[in-house]
Amino acid sequence: MNRRWLHWLPIVLLLAAVLFGYSSVVDSAFEVWKQQFRQVALSEGIHAETVDRALSGLLPDSKVLRLEAHQPEFTKTVWEYLETAASPERIATGQAMLRDYADLLQRIHTQYGVQPEYLLAIWGLESNFGNHTGRYSIVRSLATLAYAGAVERRDFWQKQLVSALRILQQGDMSPVAMQGSWAGAIGHTQFIPTTFEAYAVDFDGDGHRDLVNSIPDALASTANYLASSGWERDQPWGFEVRLPANFDWSKADPDYWLPMNIWGMVGGLTTAQGQVLDGTGEGFVLLPAGYRGPAFLALRNFQAILKYNNAQNYALAVGYLGDRIQGKPPLTAAWPTQDTSLSHDQKSELQALLTSAGFNTDGVDGKLGPNTRSALRRWQVEAGFPADGYATLQQLDALRQRVASAPRQP
């Protein structure tokens, strides 16, 4: 008998509760789940008293499930994203914070080697400098998601819930203080519980790691995470570069790394101001808007930011906002503002069309990851486009025409 439908039972029950008021049925099903989870938590070393206190009277949060099911489809272009992420107001606030927390930031910098401006950039992006840390109960949100969230993610949410209970058990935070986003991220710089356990530090020396009420703990924990992720002390994340007219666009690939001086001598790269590259690090050429937009040489610290949030636009925003807080000038190259970002459905269609045309993307998920960019580059070479791995509506239309005109197999 196929029992996959049982995975959807909690969601069906919650929906019925909302529509028809069958709350007692949902309560009963959730109570069964809580008892099952209790055994899991106990096997992970969580004390019975901790589990029972956290789960006593707990009910699922239907708003959390609505937020998970109806997350907005982000179709902002990279320049629209950066315009918000590094707005004049956020830059000014970051510079004010740089002055207000100068002593704290210097102590963190001395210990972890992460420049203050980039810590402030993460703080600004994650919670607008503590103004939007979230007001959801972390335990309730994670319990709801582990019980009735997306099926493929429930094991992840359960792991996060166990971790949250361990944080409570150790006394770092109280249940009341453990508030954050609907998805379980905690505090000023939005650590999920497993990240909290691994990297949070007690920098203010009060005996607790508190990322909600202690700015020293939050910023130092973020620096510890970056340092543990390979942040190179006092080195840049990357910088804008100028590419020669004959640049081989296929080399603008996150997997294609060269020493900075080799990029300068062989690749013909210069700084945005036309100066010779003279650094000692290595990096890759990043084209967030394709060959017609600004180009960057991304270094090891860019990779460390990606470990914090594995999205290139996010890492670029942290680097750029940090640079602007530091007082560096805006970018010199213009963005191709005539372009429109592909929607999730259009990205999925692009993947399907590439695969159909013989350029396998290894799946269709609406996310233009390394496999899709590699397939897109191969098609771009054949179709006569610069092989920058950047998808546009023009190229999607060209793929549609190619697949539509292809002879059908008998």
mmCIF file of C-alpha atoms in Angstrom:
data_model
loop_
_atom_site.group_PDB
_atom_site.id
_atom_site.type_symbol
_atom_site.label_atom_id
_atom_site.label_comp_id
_atom_site.label_asym_id
_atom_site.label_seq_id
_atom_site.Cartn_x
_atom_site.Cartn_y
_atom_site.Cartn_z
ATOM 1 C CA MET A 1 0.000 0.000 0.000
ATOM 2 C CA ASN A 2 1.293 3.467 -0.908
ATOM 3 C CA ARG A 3 1.503 5.473 2.306
ATOM 4 C CA ARG A 4 2.951 8.658 0.865
ATOM 5 C CA TRP A 5 -0.429 10.331 1.374
ATOM 6 C CA LEU A 6 0.153 10.093 5.122
ATOM 7 C CA HIS A 7 2.836 12.781 4.800
ATOM 8 C CA TRP A 8 0.145 15.219 3.755
ATOM 9 C CA LEU A 9 -2.280 14.333 6.550
ATOM 10 C CA PRO A 10 -1.124 17.071 8.971
ATOM 11 C CA ILE A 11 -1.539 19.748 6.303
ATOM 12 C CA VAL A 12 -4.993 18.446 5.350
ATOM 13 C CA LEU A 13 -6.040 18.461 8.997
ATOM 14 C CA LEU A 14 -4.767 21.982 9.571
ATOM 15 C CA LEU A 15 -6.550 23.202 6.446
ATOM 16 C CA ALA A 16 -9.737 21.545 7.637
ATOM 17 C CA ALA A 17 -9.327 23.221 11.018
ATOM 18 C CA VAL A 18 -9.036 26.629 9.399
ATOM 19 C CA LEU A 19 -11.975 26.083 7.038
ATOM 20 C CA PHE A 20 -14.345 24.036 9.170
ATOM 21 C CA GLY A 21 -13.155 24.382 12.749
ATOM 22 C CA TYR A 22 -11.968 20.822 13.245
ATOM 23 C CA SER A 23 -9.469 21.974 15.835
ATOM 24 C CA SER A 24 -9.881 18.940 18.077
ATOM 25 C CA VAL A 25 -8.816 16.622 15.237
ATOM 26 C CA VAL A 26 -5.733 18.717 14.597
ATOM 27 C CA ASP A 27 -4.943 18.911 18.291
ATOM 28 C CA SER A 28 -5.109 15.123 18.542
ATOM 29 C CA ALA A 29 -2.858 14.609 15.517
ATOM 30 C CA PHE A 30 -0.387 17.202 16.784
ATOM 31 C CA GLU A 31 -0.357 15.581 20.219
ATOM 32 C CA VAL A 32 0.544 12.262 18.579
ATOM 33 C CA TRP A 33 3.348 13.994 16.700
ATOM 34 C CA LYS A 34 4.601 15.653 19.896
ATOM 35 C CA GLN A 35 4.827 12.305 21.626
ATOM 36 C CA GLN A 36 6.780 10.876 18.710
ATOM 37 C CA PHE A 37 9.080 13.885 18.666
ATOM 38 C CA ARG A 38 9.569 13.609 22.428
ATOM 39 C CA GLN A 39 11.183 10.201 21.940
ATOM 40 C CA VAL A 40 13.445 11.611 19.218
ATOM 41 C CA ALA A 41 14.516 14.505 21.450
ATOM 42 C CA LEU A 42 15.219 12.220 24.393
ATOM 43 C CA SER A 43 17.361 10.001 22.172
ATOM 44 C CA GLU A 44 19.340 13.133 21.215
ATOM 45 C CA GLY A 45 20.153 13.895 24.839
ATOM 46 C CA ILE A 46 17.456 16.476 25.538
ATOM 47 C CA HIS A 47 16.183 16.153 29.102
ATOM 48 C CA ALA A 48 12.555 15.148 29.579
ATOM 49 C CA GLU A 49 11.934 18.274 31.649
ATOM 50 C CA THR A 50 13.211 20.505 28.804
ATOM 51 C CA VAL A 51 11.095 18.759 26.175
ATOM 52 C CA ASP A 52 7.942 18.724 28.284
ATOM 53 C CA ARG A 53 8.259 22.378 29.261
ATOM 54 C CA ALA A 54 8.754 23.433 25.634
ATOM 55 C CA LEU A 55 5.918 21.326 24.211
ATOM 56 C CA SER A 56 3.362 21.717 26.988
ATOM 57 C CA GLY A 57 0.249 23.405 25.597
ATOM 58 C CA LEU A 58 1.994 24.037 22.282
ATOM 59 C CA LEU A 59 -0.243 24.285 19.211
ATOM 60 C CA PRO A 60 0.811 24.536 15.559
ATOM 61 C CA ASP A 61 0.963 28.008 14.032
ATOM 62 C CA SER A 62 -1.133 28.081 10.849
ATOM 63 C CA LYS A 63 0.403 31.432 9.859
ATOM 64 C CA VAL A 64 3.848 29.808 9.674
ATOM 65 C CA LEU A 65 2.503 27.210 7.243
ATOM 66 C CA ARG A 66 0.854 29.890 5.111
ATOM 67 C CA LEU A 67 4.139 31.775 4.945
ATOM 68 C CA GLU A 68 6.022 28.637 3.960
ATOM 69 C CA ALA A 69 3.489 27.704 1.284
ATOM 70 C CA HIS A 70 3.162 31.174 -0.193
ATOM 71 C CA GLN A 71 6.610 32.648 -0.106
ATOM 72 C CA PRO A 72 6.811 35.521 -2.594
ATOM 73 C CA GLU A 73 8.545 34.767 -5.856
ATOM 74 C CA PHE A 74 11.588 36.988 -5.903
ATOM 75 C CA THR A 75 12.210 38.171 -9.451
ATOM 76 C CA LYS A 76 14.273 41.257 -8.707
ATOM 77 C CA THR A 77 17.250 41.870 -10.899
ATOM 78 C CA VAL A 78 20.612 42.062 -9.172
ATOM 79 C CA TRP A 79 20.691 45.856 -9.544
ATOM 80 C CA GLU A 80 17.207 46.193 -8.036
ATOM 81 C CA TYR A 81 18.306 43.978 -5.163
ATOM 82 C CA LEU A 82 21.481 46.005 -4.581
ATOM 83 C CA GLU A 83 19.562 49.272 -4.780
ATOM 84 C CA THR A 84 17.545 48.174 -1.742
ATOM 85 C CA ALA A 85 20.322 46.298 0.065
ATOM 86 C CA ALA A 86 22.784 49.176 -0.202
ATOM 87 C CA SER A 87 20.352 52.085 -0.097
ATOM 88 C CA PRO A 88 21.647 55.510 0.956
ATOM 89 C CA GLU A 89 19.734 55.166 4.226
ATOM 90 C CA ARG A 90 21.294 51.789 5.022
ATOM 91 C CA ILE A 91 24.776 53.038 4.156
ATOM 92 C CA ALA A 92 24.302 56.060 6.425
ATOM 93 C CA THR A 93 22.987 53.889 9.268
ATOM 94 C CA GLY A 94 25.922 51.515 8.840
ATOM 95 C CA GLN A 95 28.378 54.387 9.024
ATOM 96 C CA ALA A 96 26.661 55.655 12.178
ATOM 97 C CA MET A 97 26.911 52.175 13.698
ATOM 98 C CA LEU A 98 30.575 52.075 12.727
ATOM 99 C CA ARG A 99 31.110 55.118 14.942
ATOM 100 C CA ASP A 100 28.733 54.120 17.747
ATOM 101 C CA TYR A 101 30.173 50.606 18.153
ATOM 102 C CA ALA A 102 33.773 51.432 17.278
ATOM 103 C CA ASP A 103 35.294 49.920 20.429
ATOM 104 C CA LEU A 104 33.251 46.703 20.229
ATOM 105 C CA LEU A 105 33.927 46.282 16.514
ATOM 106 C CA GLN A 106 37.647 46.804 17.009
ATOM 107 C CA ARG A 107 37.764 44.103 19.698
ATOM 108 C CA ILE A 108 35.876 41.699 17.443
ATOM 109 C CA HIS A 109 38.200 42.553 14.563
ATOM 110 C CA THR A 110 41.273 41.926 16.693
ATOM 111 C CA GLN A 111 40.025 38.482 17.685
ATOM 112 C CA TYR A 112 38.506 37.249 14.421
ATOM 113 C CA GLY A 113 40.106 39.319 11.660
ATOM 114 C CA VAL A 114 36.802 40.277 10.016
ATOM 115 C CA GLN A 115 36.601 43.921 9.030
ATOM 116 C CA PRO A 116 33.807 45.767 10.900
ATOM 117 C CA GLU A 117 32.144 47.089 7.755
ATOM 118 C CA TYR A 118 31.227 43.601 6.535
ATOM 119 C CA LEU A 119 29.806 42.586 9.907
ATOM 120 C CA LEU A 120 27.669 45.696 9.785
ATOM 121 C CA ALA A 121 26.600 44.832 6.236
ATOM 122 C CA ILE A 122 25.344 41.417 7.356
ATOM 123 C CA TRP A 123 23.611 42.991 10.346
ATOM 124 C CA GLY A 124 21.954 45.513 8.039
ATOM 125 C CA LEU A 125 20.802 42.930 5.522
ATOM 126 C CA GLU A 126 19.602 40.350 8.033
ATOM 127 C CA SER A 127 17.613 42.518 10.437
ATOM 128 C CA ASN A 128 18.065 46.169 9.395
ATOM 129 C CA PHE A 129 20.454 46.633 12.310
ATOM 130 C CA GLY A 130 18.206 44.882 14.815
ATOM 131 C CA ASN A 131 14.940 46.564 13.842
ATOM 132 C CA HIS A 132 13.419 43.424 12.317
ATOM 133 C CA THR A 133 14.662 40.366 14.189
ATOM 134 C CA GLY A 134 11.266 38.634 14.125
ATOM 135 C CA ARG A 135 8.665 38.023 16.802
ATOM 136 C CA TYR A 136 7.802 34.387 16.200
ATOM 137 C CA SER A 137 8.380 31.763 18.863
ATOM 138 C CA ILE A 138 11.285 29.721 17.504
ATOM 139 C CA VAL A 139 10.106 26.531 19.213
ATOM 140 C CA ARG A 140 6.521 26.885 17.981
ATOM 141 C CA SER A 141 7.588 27.732 14.421
ATOM 142 C CA LEU A 142 10.013 24.827 14.187
ATOM 143 C CA ALA A 143 7.543 22.395 15.752
ATOM 144 C CA THR A 144 4.900 23.500 13.245
ATOM 145 C CA LEU A 145 7.244 23.043 10.307
ATOM 146 C CA ALA A 146 8.555 19.698 11.554
ATOM 147 C CA TYR A 147 4.966 18.506 11.970
ATOM 148 C CA ALA A 148 3.322 19.857 8.806
ATOM 149 C CA GLY A 149 5.839 21.748 6.701
ATOM 150 C CA ALA A 150 6.995 20.736 3.249
ATOM 151 C CA VAL A 151 7.521 16.978 3.328
ATOM 152 C CA GLU A 152 11.065 17.054 1.993
ATOM 153 C CA ARG A 153 12.098 19.569 4.664
ATOM 154 C CA ARG A 154 10.578 18.041 7.801
ATOM 155 C CA ASP A 155 13.737 16.200 8.839
ATOM 156 C CA PHE A 156 15.641 19.487 8.579
ATOM 157 C CA TRP A 157 13.083 21.313 10.720
ATOM 158 C CA GLN A 158 13.096 18.513 13.292
ATOM 159 C CA LYS A 159 16.888 18.744 13.525
ATOM 160 C CA GLN A 160 16.584 22.497 14.076
ATOM 161 C CA LEU A 161 13.968 21.969 16.787
ATOM 162 C CA VAL A 162 16.187 19.513 18.656
ATOM 163 C CA SER A 163 19.005 22.043 18.413
ATOM 164 C CA ALA A 164 16.746 24.829 19.738
ATOM 165 C CA LEU A 165 15.811 22.699 22.733
ATOM 166 C CA ARG A 166 19.477 22.013 23.407
ATOM 167 C CA ILE A 167 20.129 25.780 23.423
ATOM 168 C CA LEU A 168 17.339 26.205 25.976
ATOM 169 C CA GLN A 169 18.654 23.301 28.031
ATOM 170 C CA GLN A 170 22.108 24.839 28.188
ATOM 171 C CA GLY A 171 20.624 28.083 29.470
ATOM 172 C CA ASP A 172 21.878 30.347 26.703
ATOM 173 C CA MET A 173 18.395 31.704 26.057
ATOM 174 C CA SER A 174 14.974 31.452 27.693
ATOM 175 C CA PRO A 175 11.892 30.264 25.791
ATOM 176 C CA VAL A 176 10.456 33.777 25.960
ATOM 177 C CA ALA A 177 13.627 35.358 24.574
ATOM 178 C CA MET A 178 14.014 32.777 21.794
ATOM 179 C CA GLN A 179 12.131 34.679 19.130
ATOM 180 C CA GLY A 180 12.936 35.232 15.485
ATOM 181 C CA SER A 181 11.718 34.649 11.963
ATOM 182 C CA TRP A 182 8.846 32.362 11.037
ATOM 183 C CA ALA A 183 11.469 29.951 9.628
ATOM 184 C CA GLY A 184 13.359 29.654 12.907
ATOM 185 C CA ALA A 185 16.234 32.119 12.432
ATOM 186 C CA ILE A 186 17.346 33.786 15.658
ATOM 187 C CA GLY A 187 18.467 37.278 16.506
ATOM 188 C CA HIS A 188 20.229 40.261 14.975
ATOM 189 C CA THR A 189 22.098 38.253 12.347
ATOM 190 C CA GLN A 190 19.562 35.448 11.964
ATOM 191 C CA PHE A 191 21.312 32.225 12.983
ATOM 192 C CA ILE A 192 19.385 28.979 12.619
ATOM 193 C CA PRO A 193 19.700 26.837 15.766
ATOM 194 C CA THR A 194 22.353 24.422 14.443
ATOM 195 C CA THR A 195 24.479 27.376 13.351
ATOM 196 C CA PHE A 196 23.909 28.963 16.761
ATOM 197 C CA GLU A 197 25.157 25.819 18.474
ATOM 198 C CA ALA A 198 28.251 25.586 16.304
ATOM 199 C CA TYR A 199 29.334 29.230 16.110
ATOM 200 C CA ALA A 200 27.604 31.466 18.670
ATOM 201 C CA VAL A 201 29.942 32.978 21.282
ATOM 202 C CA ASP A 202 29.482 34.726 24.615
ATOM 203 C CA PHE A 203 31.366 37.905 23.766
ATOM 204 C CA ASP A 204 29.877 40.122 26.478
ATOM 205 C CA GLY A 205 30.980 37.637 29.169
ATOM 206 C CA ASP A 206 27.648 37.231 30.948
ATOM 207 C CA GLY A 207 27.744 33.450 30.728
ATOM 208 C CA HIS A 208 25.116 33.181 27.969
ATOM 209 C CA ARG A 209 25.188 33.223 24.173
ATOM 210 C CA ASP A 210 22.264 35.525 23.457
ATOM 211 C CA LEU A 211 21.858 36.650 19.845
ATOM 212 C CA VAL A 212 18.576 38.459 20.520
ATOM 213 C CA ASN A 213 19.416 40.763 23.420
ATOM 214 C CA SER A 214 23.209 41.061 23.113
ATOM 215 C CA ILE A 215 24.666 42.958 20.158
ATOM 216 C CA PRO A 216 28.221 41.963 21.203
ATOM 217 C CA ASP A 217 27.253 38.280 21.136
ATOM 218 C CA ALA A 218 25.447 38.644 17.798
ATOM 219 C CA LEU A 219 28.234 40.466 15.961
ATOM 220 C CA ALA A 220 31.056 38.391 17.444
ATOM 221 C CA SER A 221 29.179 35.189 16.601
ATOM 222 C CA THR A 222 28.858 36.356 13.009
ATOM 223 C CA ALA A 223 32.579 37.104 12.885
ATOM 224 C CA ASN A 224 33.318 33.681 14.341
ATOM 225 C CA TYR A 225 31.153 32.047 11.665
ATOM 226 C CA LEU A 226 32.918 33.927 8.869
ATOM 227 C CA ALA A 227 36.371 33.215 10.314
ATOM 228 C CA SER A 228 35.488 29.527 10.656
ATOM 229 C CA SER A 229 34.267 29.567 7.050
ATOM 230 C CA GLY A 230 37.655 30.622 5.714
ATOM 231 C CA TRP A 231 37.608 34.414 6.003
ATOM 232 C CA GLU A 232 41.096 35.711 5.256
ATOM 233 C CA ARG A 233 42.075 38.327 7.833
ATOM 234 C CA ASP A 234 41.821 41.897 6.565
ATOM 235 C CA GLN A 235 41.530 40.832 2.933
ATOM 236 C CA PRO A 236 38.860 42.198 0.563
ATOM 237 C CA TRP A 237 35.883 40.118 -0.528
ATOM 238 C CA GLY A 238 36.611 41.125 -4.109
ATOM 239 C CA PHE A 239 36.377 44.248 -6.240
ATOM 240 C CA GLU A 240 35.072 45.583 -9.509
ATOM 241 C CA VAL A 241 37.284 44.925 -12.533
ATOM 242 C CA ARG A 242 37.460 45.905 -16.171
ATOM 243 C CA LEU A 243 37.594 43.117 -18.760
ATOM 244 C CA PRO A 244 39.287 43.320 -22.158
ATOM 245 C CA ALA A 245 37.171 43.319 -25.305
ATOM 246 C CA ASN A 246 38.455 39.873 -26.282
ATOM 247 C CA PHE A 247 37.795 38.281 -22.888
ATOM 248 C CA ASP A 248 36.814 34.602 -23.006
ATOM 249 C CA TRP A 249 33.400 34.772 -21.341
ATOM 250 C CA SER A 250 33.387 31.062 -20.582
ATOM 251 C CA LYS A 251 36.124 31.748 -18.014
ATOM 252 C CA ALA A 252 33.667 33.810 -15.942
ATOM 253 C CA ASP A 253 32.872 30.741 -13.880
ATOM 254 C CA PRO A 254 32.835 30.219 -10.072
ATOM 255 C CA ASP A 255 34.877 27.065 -10.650
ATOM 256 C CA TYR A 256 37.584 28.833 -12.685
ATOM 257 C CA TRP A 257 40.085 30.354 -10.255
ATOM 258 C CA LEU A 258 43.394 32.033 -11.067
ATOM 259 C CA PRO A 259 45.916 34.066 -9.043
ATOM 260 C CA MET A 260 45.266 37.785 -9.296
ATOM 261 C CA ASN A 261 48.495 38.516 -11.152
ATOM 262 C CA ILE A 262 47.718 35.808 -13.728
ATOM 263 C CA TRP A 263 44.290 37.330 -14.337
ATOM 264 C CA GLY A 264 46.097 40.581 -14.964
ATOM 265 C CA MET A 265 48.892 39.290 -17.199
ATOM 266 C CA VAL A 266 47.091 36.570 -19.158
ATOM 267 C CA GLY A 267 43.441 37.502 -18.851
ATOM 268 C CA GLY A 268 43.949 41.227 -19.370
ATOM 269 C CA LEU A 269 41.964 42.262 -16.296
ATOM 270 C CA THR A 270 42.533 45.625 -14.643
ATOM 271 C CA THR A 271 40.867 47.419 -11.782
ATOM 272 C CA ALA A 272 37.723 49.388 -12.596
ATOM 273 C CA GLN A 273 39.948 52.459 -12.828
ATOM 274 C CA GLY A 274 42.275 50.752 -15.343
ATOM 275 C CA GLN A 275 45.121 50.016 -12.937
ATOM 276 C CA VAL A 276 47.235 46.864 -13.008
ATOM 277 C CA LEU A 277 46.164 44.060 -10.668
ATOM 278 C CA ASP A 278 48.933 43.661 -8.123
ATOM 279 C CA GLY A 279 47.391 41.619 -5.300
ATOM 280 C CA THR A 280 48.533 38.182 -4.173
ATOM 281 C CA GLY A 281 45.200 36.402 -3.743
ATOM 282 C CA GLU A 282 43.256 34.301 -6.218
ATOM 283 C CA GLY A 283 39.699 34.503 -7.384
ATOM 284 C CA PHE A 284 37.133 34.041 -10.141
ATOM 285 C CA VAL A 285 35.402 36.467 -12.483
ATOM 286 C CA LEU A 286 31.825 37.150 -11.396
ATOM 287 C CA LEU A 287 29.302 38.512 -13.908
ATOM 288 C CA PRO A 288 26.069 38.889 -11.917
ATOM 289 C CA ALA A 289 24.264 40.507 -14.884
ATOM 290 C CA GLY A 290 26.135 38.841 -17.726
ATOM 291 C CA TYR A 291 28.700 40.306 -20.069
ATOM 292 C CA ARG A 292 26.855 43.630 -20.400
ATOM 293 C CA GLY A 293 26.949 44.453 -16.690
ATOM 294 C CA PRO A 294 29.642 45.170 -14.080
ATOM 295 C CA ALA A 295 32.349 42.547 -13.631
ATOM 296 C CA PHE A 296 34.023 41.564 -10.365
ATOM 297 C CA LEU A 297 36.963 39.510 -9.245
ATOM 298 C CA ALA A 298 35.573 37.535 -6.301
ATOM 299 C CA LEU A 299 38.159 36.336 -3.769
ATOM 300 C CA ARG A 300 38.189 33.821 -0.912
ATOM 301 C CA ASN A 301 36.213 36.054 1.419
ATOM 302 C CA PHE A 302 33.358 36.060 -1.090
ATOM 303 C CA GLN A 303 33.218 32.292 -0.619
ATOM 304 C CA ALA A 304 33.100 32.748 3.155
ATOM 305 C CA ILE A 305 30.057 35.012 2.772
ATOM 306 C CA LEU A 306 28.422 32.391 0.547
ATOM 307 C CA LYS A 307 28.701 29.905 3.409
ATOM 308 C CA TYR A 308 26.625 32.326 5.461
ATOM 309 C CA ASN A 309 24.001 32.538 2.705
ATOM 310 C CA ASN A 310 24.570 30.558 -0.478
ATOM 311 C CA ALA A 311 23.236 33.161 -2.913
ATOM 312 C CA GLN A 312 25.575 35.170 -5.114
ATOM 313 C CA ASN A 313 23.378 38.267 -4.995
ATOM 314 C CA TYR A 314 23.411 38.162 -1.185
ATOM 315 C CA ALA A 315 27.195 37.774 -1.017
ATOM 316 C CA LEU A 316 27.637 40.587 -3.533
ATOM 317 C CA ALA A 317 25.283 42.785 -1.497
ATOM 318 C CA VAL A 318 27.262 42.142 1.705
ATOM 319 C CA GLY A 319 30.514 42.997 -0.048
ATOM 320 C CA TYR A 320 29.184 46.077 -1.788
ATOM 321 C CA LEU A 321 27.315 47.428 1.260
ATOM 322 C CA GLY A 322 30.425 46.861 3.376
ATOM 323 C CA ASP A 323 32.505 48.751 0.837
ATOM 324 C CA ARG A 324 30.066 51.662 0.821
ATOM 325 C CA ILE A 325 29.974 51.784 4.645
ATOM 326 C CA GLN A 326 33.766 51.888 4.484
ATOM 327 C CA GLY A 327 33.502 54.951 2.234
ATOM 328 C CA LYS A 328 34.405 53.389 -1.107
ATOM 329 C CA PRO A 329 32.744 54.852 -4.235
ATOM 330 C CA PRO A 330 29.808 53.354 -6.160
ATOM 331 C CA LEU A 331 30.362 50.979 -9.055
ATOM 332 C CA THR A 332 31.711 52.471 -12.267
ATOM 333 C CA ALA A 333 30.066 50.180 -14.831
ATOM 334 C CA ALA A 334 26.380 50.475 -15.657
ATOM 335 C CA TRP A 335 23.820 47.720 -15.189
ATOM 336 C CA PRO A 336 21.789 46.470 -18.186
ATOM 337 C CA THR A 337 18.613 47.965 -16.782
ATOM 338 C CA GLN A 338 16.646 47.092 -19.926
ATOM 339 C CA ASP A 339 16.765 43.427 -18.876
ATOM 340 C CA THR A 340 13.957 41.755 -16.948
ATOM 341 C CA SER A 341 14.726 38.996 -14.485
ATOM 342 C CA LEU A 342 13.309 35.583 -15.338
ATOM 343 C CA SER A 343 10.518 34.343 -13.102
ATOM 344 C CA HIS A 344 10.685 30.980 -11.350
ATOM 345 C CA ASP A 345 8.445 29.446 -14.027
ATOM 346 C CA GLN A 346 10.561 30.913 -16.812
ATOM 347 C CA LYS A 347 13.728 29.541 -15.228
ATOM 348 C CA SER A 348 12.103 26.124 -15.042
ATOM 349 C CA GLU A 349 11.089 26.433 -18.679
ATOM 350 C CA LEU A 350 14.643 27.417 -19.602
ATOM 351 C CA GLN A 351 15.984 24.318 -17.875
ATOM 352 C CA ALA A 352 13.465 22.077 -19.619
ATOM 353 C CA LEU A 353 14.223 23.614 -23.015
ATOM 354 C CA LEU A 354 17.983 23.317 -22.540
ATOM 355 C CA THR A 355 17.623 19.662 -21.623
ATOM 356 C CA SER A 356 15.291 19.059 -24.558
ATOM 357 C CA ALA A 357 17.842 20.701 -26.872
ATOM 358 C CA GLY A 358 20.562 18.330 -25.675
ATOM 359 C CA PHE A 359 22.133 20.497 -22.957
ATOM 360 C CA ASN A 360 21.218 18.604 -19.795
ATOM 361 C CA THR A 361 20.682 20.740 -16.669
ATOM 362 C CA ASP A 362 20.413 17.705 -14.362
ATOM 363 C CA GLY A 363 16.911 18.572 -13.251
ATOM 364 C CA VAL A 364 14.236 21.268 -13.447
ATOM 365 C CA ASP A 365 13.809 23.251 -10.232
ATOM 366 C CA GLY A 366 13.595 26.894 -11.280
ATOM 367 C CA LYS A 367 17.024 27.638 -9.808
ATOM 368 C CA LEU A 368 19.888 28.595 -12.096
ATOM 369 C CA GLY A 369 22.662 26.767 -10.276
ATOM 370 C CA PRO A 370 26.059 25.553 -11.526
ATOM 371 C CA ASN A 371 24.645 22.707 -13.648
ATOM 372 C CA THR A 372 22.177 25.001 -15.399
ATOM 373 C CA ARG A 373 24.767 27.731 -15.959
ATOM 374 C CA SER A 374 27.141 25.148 -17.448
ATOM 375 C CA ALA A 375 24.435 23.835 -19.790
ATOM 376 C CA LEU A 376 23.462 27.394 -20.724
ATOM 377 C CA ARG A 377 27.087 28.245 -21.584
ATOM 378 C CA ARG A 378 27.360 25.251 -23.881
ATOM 379 C CA TRP A 379 24.182 26.283 -25.677
ATOM 380 C CA GLN A 380 25.297 29.929 -25.840
ATOM 381 C CA VAL A 381 28.506 28.897 -27.638
ATOM 382 C CA GLU A 382 26.521 26.935 -30.211
ATOM 383 C CA ALA A 383 23.911 29.666 -30.620
ATOM 384 C CA GLY A 384 26.457 32.467 -31.004
ATOM 385 C CA PHE A 385 25.825 34.275 -27.720
ATOM 386 C CA PRO A 386 28.672 35.276 -25.375
ATOM 387 C CA ALA A 387 29.040 32.261 -23.076
ATOM 388 C CA ASP A 388 28.538 34.124 -19.804
ATOM 389 C CA GLY A 389 26.002 31.704 -18.275
ATOM 390 C CA TYR A 390 23.540 34.546 -17.740
ATOM 391 C CA ALA A 391 19.960 33.858 -18.816
ATOM 392 C CA THR A 392 17.843 36.506 -20.518
ATOM 393 C CA LEU A 393 14.357 36.614 -21.998
ATOM 394 C CA GLN A 394 15.946 36.972 -25.439
ATOM 395 C CA GLN A 395 17.775 33.698 -24.955
ATOM 396 C CA LEU A 396 14.670 31.991 -23.563
ATOM 397 C CA ASP A 397 12.775 33.037 -26.709
ATOM 398 C CA ALA A 398 15.620 31.739 -28.887
ATOM 399 C CA LEU A 399 15.480 28.393 -27.103
ATOM 400 C CA ARG A 400 11.704 28.236 -27.524
ATOM 401 C CA GLN A 401 12.087 28.769 -31.266
ATOM 402 C CA ARG A 402 14.859 26.196 -31.529
ATOM 403 C CA VAL A 403 12.910 23.493 -29.721
ATOM 404 C CA ALA A 404 9.665 24.324 -31.558
ATOM 405 C CA SER A 405 11.392 24.084 -34.948
ATOM 406 C CA ALA A 406 13.337 20.918 -34.170
ATOM 407 C CA PRO A 407 12.213 17.877 -36.187
ATOM 408 C CA ARG A 408 10.060 15.517 -34.188
ATOM 409 C CA GLN A 409 11.365 12.053 -33.480
ATOM 410 C CA PRO A 410 9.389 9.282 -35.199
#
